[in-house]
Amino acid sequence: MDIILLGPPGAGKGTQAHRLEADRGMKQLSTGDMLRAAIKAGTPVGREAKAVMERGELVSDAIVSALIGEHLESATRGAIFDGYPRTQPQAEALELLLADRGRELAHVIELKVDEDALVERICGRFSCADCGALYHETAKPPEVAGTCDECGGHDFKKRPDDNEETVRNRMAEYRAKTAPILPFYERRGLVREVDGMGSVEAVAAAIDAILDS
Ligand code: AMP
């Protein structure tokens, strides 16, 4: 089962995708993670994407759709598209990528959130540098300060684009380019709304109810 998690930055897409991977063997396909890996590896894609991401703007449709095309086969038990598609051309590219492989979208899960709360959510988040476990300074600090709950690691990192100015640009990009793709999926009857302001568990339960329906 292939699904899209759609919502503005900080809506909880990554958190829910990680949980779905653990619970259902699905695979998170996050173009943001792929781009960050490309930057770290110093590839040509990474070099092109770095400054764009730091400004909170969108990387080109061709680059991100190619990344998804490269990784799609690895999601044998269902893909969770996280942060992709973000524009109408990407939504159209995804249709073709899936159709070429005899796959189709089961659901587009829209995480509805209050944008004002998002800046605070995003600016407080950080992750384990070793295993990638996600934390938040006030909402979900590690149980023992300075030690990762999952792997015991002591190194943490923050995304360079998780600062207020860039976050506001990312929100503007979402409103201008990503929210307008919802009608494309509404016409196909694929959109399911979930209240993204609830607890992680409540959001997870709502998503499970959709996937099991
Ligand atoms: P994310 O991790 O999904 O919040 O993405 C971080 C940044 O990577 C975004 O602000 C964009 O600059 C870039 N990015 C990630 N996914 C896409 C996409 N599908 N299309 C264009 N840019 C993207």
Short mmCIF file of C-alpha atoms and ligand atoms in Angstrom, two decimals:
data_model
loop_
_atom_site.label_atom_id
_atom_site.label_comp_id
_atom_site.label_asym_id
_atom_site.label_seq_id
_atom_site.Cartn_x
_atom_site.Cartn_y
_atom_site.Cartn_z
CA MET A 1 0.00 0.00 0.00
CA ASP A 2 1.52 3.32 -1.10
CA ILE A 3 0.46 6.48 0.76
CA ILE A 4 1.33 10.17 0.85
CA LEU A 5 1.67 12.05 4.13
CA LEU A 6 0.84 15.64 3.24
CA GLY A 7 1.12 18.63 5.53
CA PRO A 8 3.24 21.70 6.20
CA PRO A 9 6.70 21.46 7.75
CA GLY A 10 6.45 20.31 11.36
CA ALA A 11 3.06 18.62 10.91
CA GLY A 12 4.51 15.32 12.14
CA LYS A 13 5.04 13.55 8.83
CA GLY A 14 8.48 12.22 9.74
CA THR A 15 7.42 11.03 13.18
CA GLN A 16 4.43 9.15 11.78
CA ALA A 17 6.46 7.74 8.88
CA HIS A 18 9.05 6.28 11.29
CA ARG A 19 6.29 4.65 13.30
CA LEU A 20 4.64 3.17 10.21
CA GLU A 21 7.99 1.74 9.15
CA ALA A 22 8.41 0.05 12.54
CA ASP A 23 4.81 -1.17 12.82
CA ARG A 24 4.03 -2.17 9.25
CA GLY A 25 7.30 -2.67 7.37
CA MET A 26 6.41 0.17 5.03
CA LYS A 27 9.25 2.39 3.81
CA GLN A 28 9.54 6.13 4.34
CA LEU A 29 10.61 7.92 1.16
CA SER A 30 11.55 11.40 2.34
CA THR A 31 13.00 13.64 -0.37
CA GLY A 32 14.24 15.97 2.40
CA ASP A 33 16.26 13.09 3.94
CA MET A 34 17.55 12.07 0.49
CA LEU A 35 18.66 15.65 -0.23
CA ARG A 36 20.34 15.98 3.17
CA ALA A 37 22.19 12.70 2.47
CA ALA A 38 23.26 14.05 -0.93
CA ILE A 39 24.58 17.24 0.71
CA LYS A 40 26.50 15.22 3.27
CA ALA A 41 27.98 13.01 0.54
CA GLY A 42 28.92 16.07 -1.53
CA THR A 43 27.23 14.81 -4.71
CA PRO A 44 26.33 17.18 -7.60
CA VAL A 45 22.66 17.01 -6.49
CA GLY A 46 23.71 17.91 -2.97
CA ARG A 47 25.77 20.86 -4.15
CA GLU A 48 22.83 22.17 -6.17
CA ALA A 49 20.31 21.67 -3.37
CA LYS A 50 22.24 23.07 -0.40
CA ALA A 51 21.69 26.81 -0.81
CA VAL A 52 18.09 26.33 -1.97
CA MET A 53 17.28 24.32 1.16
CA GLU A 54 19.00 26.81 3.43
CA ARG A 55 16.68 29.49 2.07
CA GLY A 56 13.62 27.26 2.62
CA GLU A 57 12.82 27.24 -1.08
CA LEU A 58 11.97 24.22 -3.20
CA VAL A 59 14.55 22.10 -5.02
CA SER A 60 13.74 21.44 -8.70
CA ASP A 61 10.96 19.02 -9.57
CA ALA A 62 13.30 17.02 -11.83
CA ILE A 63 15.81 16.39 -9.04
CA VAL A 64 13.33 15.24 -6.41
CA SER A 65 11.29 13.10 -8.80
CA ALA A 66 14.50 11.39 -9.97
CA LEU A 67 15.39 10.66 -6.32
CA ILE A 68 11.97 9.10 -5.73
CA GLY A 69 12.34 7.04 -8.93
CA GLU A 70 15.67 5.69 -7.66
CA HIS A 71 14.25 4.63 -4.28
CA LEU A 72 10.74 3.45 -5.12
CA GLU A 73 11.66 -0.19 -5.79
CA SER A 74 13.09 -0.50 -2.27
CA ALA A 75 9.60 0.06 -0.78
CA THR A 76 8.41 -3.47 -1.40
CA ARG A 77 5.84 -3.42 1.43
CA GLY A 78 4.44 0.01 0.66
CA ALA A 79 5.89 3.49 0.36
CA ILE A 80 5.20 6.41 2.66
CA PHE A 81 5.87 9.54 0.62
CA ASP A 82 7.00 12.16 3.11
CA GLY A 83 7.63 15.66 1.78
CA TYR A 84 6.92 14.54 -1.78
CA PRO A 85 5.07 15.54 -3.92
CA ARG A 86 5.28 19.25 -3.10
CA THR A 87 4.14 20.71 -6.44
CA GLN A 88 1.66 19.83 -9.17
CA PRO A 89 4.41 18.66 -11.60
CA GLN A 90 5.72 16.37 -8.84
CA ALA A 91 2.23 14.95 -8.26
CA GLU A 92 2.00 14.21 -11.98
CA ALA A 93 5.49 12.69 -12.05
CA LEU A 94 4.57 10.44 -9.14
CA GLU A 95 1.50 9.14 -10.98
CA LEU A 96 3.75 8.06 -13.85
CA LEU A 97 6.44 6.59 -11.61
CA LEU A 98 3.84 4.47 -9.82
CA ALA A 99 1.90 3.48 -12.95
CA ASP A 100 5.14 2.35 -14.67
CA ARG A 101 5.62 -0.08 -11.82
CA GLY A 102 2.00 -1.26 -11.66
CA ARG A 103 1.44 0.62 -8.39
CA GLU A 104 -1.13 3.20 -7.34
CA LEU A 105 -1.77 5.44 -4.37
CA ALA A 106 -4.08 4.08 -1.68
CA HIS A 107 -4.45 7.26 0.39
CA VAL A 108 -3.29 10.85 0.68
CA ILE A 109 -3.31 11.58 4.39
CA GLU A 110 -3.55 15.30 5.06
CA LEU A 111 -2.24 16.28 8.49
CA LYS A 112 -4.24 19.38 9.47
CA VAL A 113 -2.33 21.69 11.79
CA ASP A 114 -2.43 25.15 13.24
CA GLU A 115 0.41 26.99 11.51
CA ASP A 116 1.20 29.23 14.47
CA ALA A 117 2.01 26.21 16.60
CA LEU A 118 4.30 24.84 13.93
CA VAL A 119 7.07 27.39 14.26
CA GLU A 120 7.46 26.49 17.92
CA ARG A 121 7.30 22.78 17.07
CA ILE A 122 9.94 23.02 14.38
CA CYS A 123 12.35 25.35 16.12
CA GLY A 124 12.50 23.01 19.15
CA ARG A 125 13.15 19.81 17.29
CA PHE A 126 16.40 17.86 17.12
CA SER A 127 17.47 14.30 16.44
CA CYS A 128 20.00 11.68 17.45
CA ALA A 129 23.08 12.00 15.23
CA ASP A 130 23.61 8.22 15.38
CA CYS A 131 20.17 6.64 14.83
CA GLY A 132 18.00 9.57 13.72
CA ALA A 133 15.45 9.27 16.58
CA LEU A 134 13.38 12.46 16.71
CA TYR A 135 13.10 14.70 19.81
CA HIS A 136 11.72 18.08 20.87
CA GLU A 137 13.14 20.40 23.53
CA THR A 138 9.86 20.68 25.44
CA ALA A 139 7.40 18.17 23.94
CA LYS A 140 9.70 15.13 23.77
CA PRO A 141 13.11 15.49 25.38
CA PRO A 142 15.18 12.29 25.84
CA GLU A 143 14.26 10.47 29.09
CA VAL A 144 17.81 10.97 30.35
CA ALA A 145 19.10 14.38 29.28
CA GLY A 146 21.86 14.05 26.70
CA THR A 147 21.27 10.32 26.01
CA CYS A 148 19.24 8.94 23.11
CA ASP A 149 16.31 6.77 24.29
CA GLU A 150 16.68 4.51 21.26
CA CYS A 151 20.40 3.83 20.89
CA GLY A 152 22.09 5.39 23.94
CA GLY A 153 24.06 7.79 21.73
CA HIS A 154 25.16 11.17 23.06
CA ASP A 155 25.40 13.19 19.86
CA PHE A 156 22.41 15.21 18.74
CA LYS A 157 21.89 17.47 15.77
CA LYS A 158 19.52 20.16 14.57
CA ARG A 159 18.60 20.77 10.96
CA PRO A 160 20.15 23.99 9.65
CA ASP A 161 16.79 24.96 8.09
CA ASP A 162 14.88 24.62 11.38
CA ASN A 163 15.18 28.32 12.26
CA GLU A 164 12.33 30.80 12.33
CA GLU A 165 13.16 32.72 9.16
CA THR A 166 13.60 29.62 7.00
CA VAL A 167 10.56 27.97 8.57
CA ARG A 168 8.39 30.93 7.56
CA ASN A 169 9.65 30.59 3.97
CA ARG A 170 8.96 26.84 4.02
CA MET A 171 5.40 27.54 5.22
CA ALA A 172 4.92 30.09 2.44
CA GLU A 173 6.17 27.54 -0.11
CA TYR A 174 3.72 25.01 1.31
CA ARG A 175 0.78 27.40 1.02
CA ALA A 176 1.72 28.58 -2.47
CA LYS A 177 2.78 25.33 -4.14
CA THR A 178 1.90 22.26 -2.08
CA ALA A 179 -1.58 22.93 -0.63
CA PRO A 180 -2.86 23.60 -4.19
CA ILE A 181 -2.19 19.95 -5.16
CA LEU A 182 -4.89 18.73 -2.74
CA PRO A 183 -7.75 19.20 -5.25
CA PHE A 184 -5.84 16.94 -7.69
CA TYR A 185 -6.11 14.13 -5.14
CA GLU A 186 -9.58 15.14 -3.92
CA ARG A 187 -10.89 14.59 -7.46
CA ARG A 188 -9.56 11.02 -7.21
CA GLY A 189 -11.25 10.51 -3.85
CA LEU A 190 -7.91 9.82 -2.14
CA VAL A 191 -7.70 12.53 0.54
CA ARG A 192 -8.21 11.60 4.21
CA GLU A 193 -7.96 14.37 6.79
CA VAL A 194 -6.30 13.75 10.15
CA ASP A 195 -6.08 16.23 13.02
CA GLY A 196 -2.32 16.69 13.30
CA MET A 197 -2.51 18.73 16.51
CA GLY A 198 -3.27 15.71 18.72
CA SER A 199 -0.66 13.62 20.55
CA VAL A 200 1.66 11.43 18.50
CA GLU A 201 -0.40 8.42 19.67
CA ALA A 202 -3.73 9.99 18.72
CA VAL A 203 -2.46 10.90 15.26
CA ALA A 204 -1.03 7.38 14.87
CA ALA A 205 -4.39 5.84 15.82
CA ALA A 206 -6.22 8.00 13.29
CA ILE A 207 -3.77 6.99 10.55
CA ASP A 208 -4.06 3.31 11.50
CA ALA A 209 -7.85 3.52 11.26
CA ILE A 210 -7.51 4.83 7.70
CA LEU A 211 -4.97 2.20 6.64
CA ASP A 212 -7.06 -0.61 8.13
CA SER A 213 -10.37 0.61 6.67
P1 AMP B 1 11.74 18.40 4.50
O1 AMP B 1 12.76 17.55 5.17
O2 AMP B 1 10.67 17.58 3.80
O3 AMP B 1 11.15 19.46 5.38
O4 AMP B 1 12.50 19.17 3.32
C1 AMP B 1 13.55 20.08 3.61
C2 AMP B 1 13.85 20.92 2.38
O5 AMP B 1 14.27 20.08 1.30
C3 AMP B 1 12.68 21.70 1.82
O6 AMP B 1 12.50 22.94 2.49
C4 AMP B 1 13.11 21.88 0.36
O7 AMP B 1 14.10 22.88 0.24
C5 AMP B 1 13.77 20.54 0.06
N1 AMP B 1 12.78 19.53 -0.42
C6 AMP B 1 12.42 18.37 0.19
N2 AMP B 1 11.50 17.70 -0.52
C7 AMP B 1 11.27 18.46 -1.62
C8 AMP B 1 10.39 18.33 -2.73
N3 AMP B 1 9.56 17.27 -2.85
N4 AMP B 1 10.41 19.30 -3.67
C9 AMP B 1 11.24 20.37 -3.58
N5 AMP B 1 12.06 20.57 -2.54
C10 AMP B 1 12.09 19.63 -1.56
#
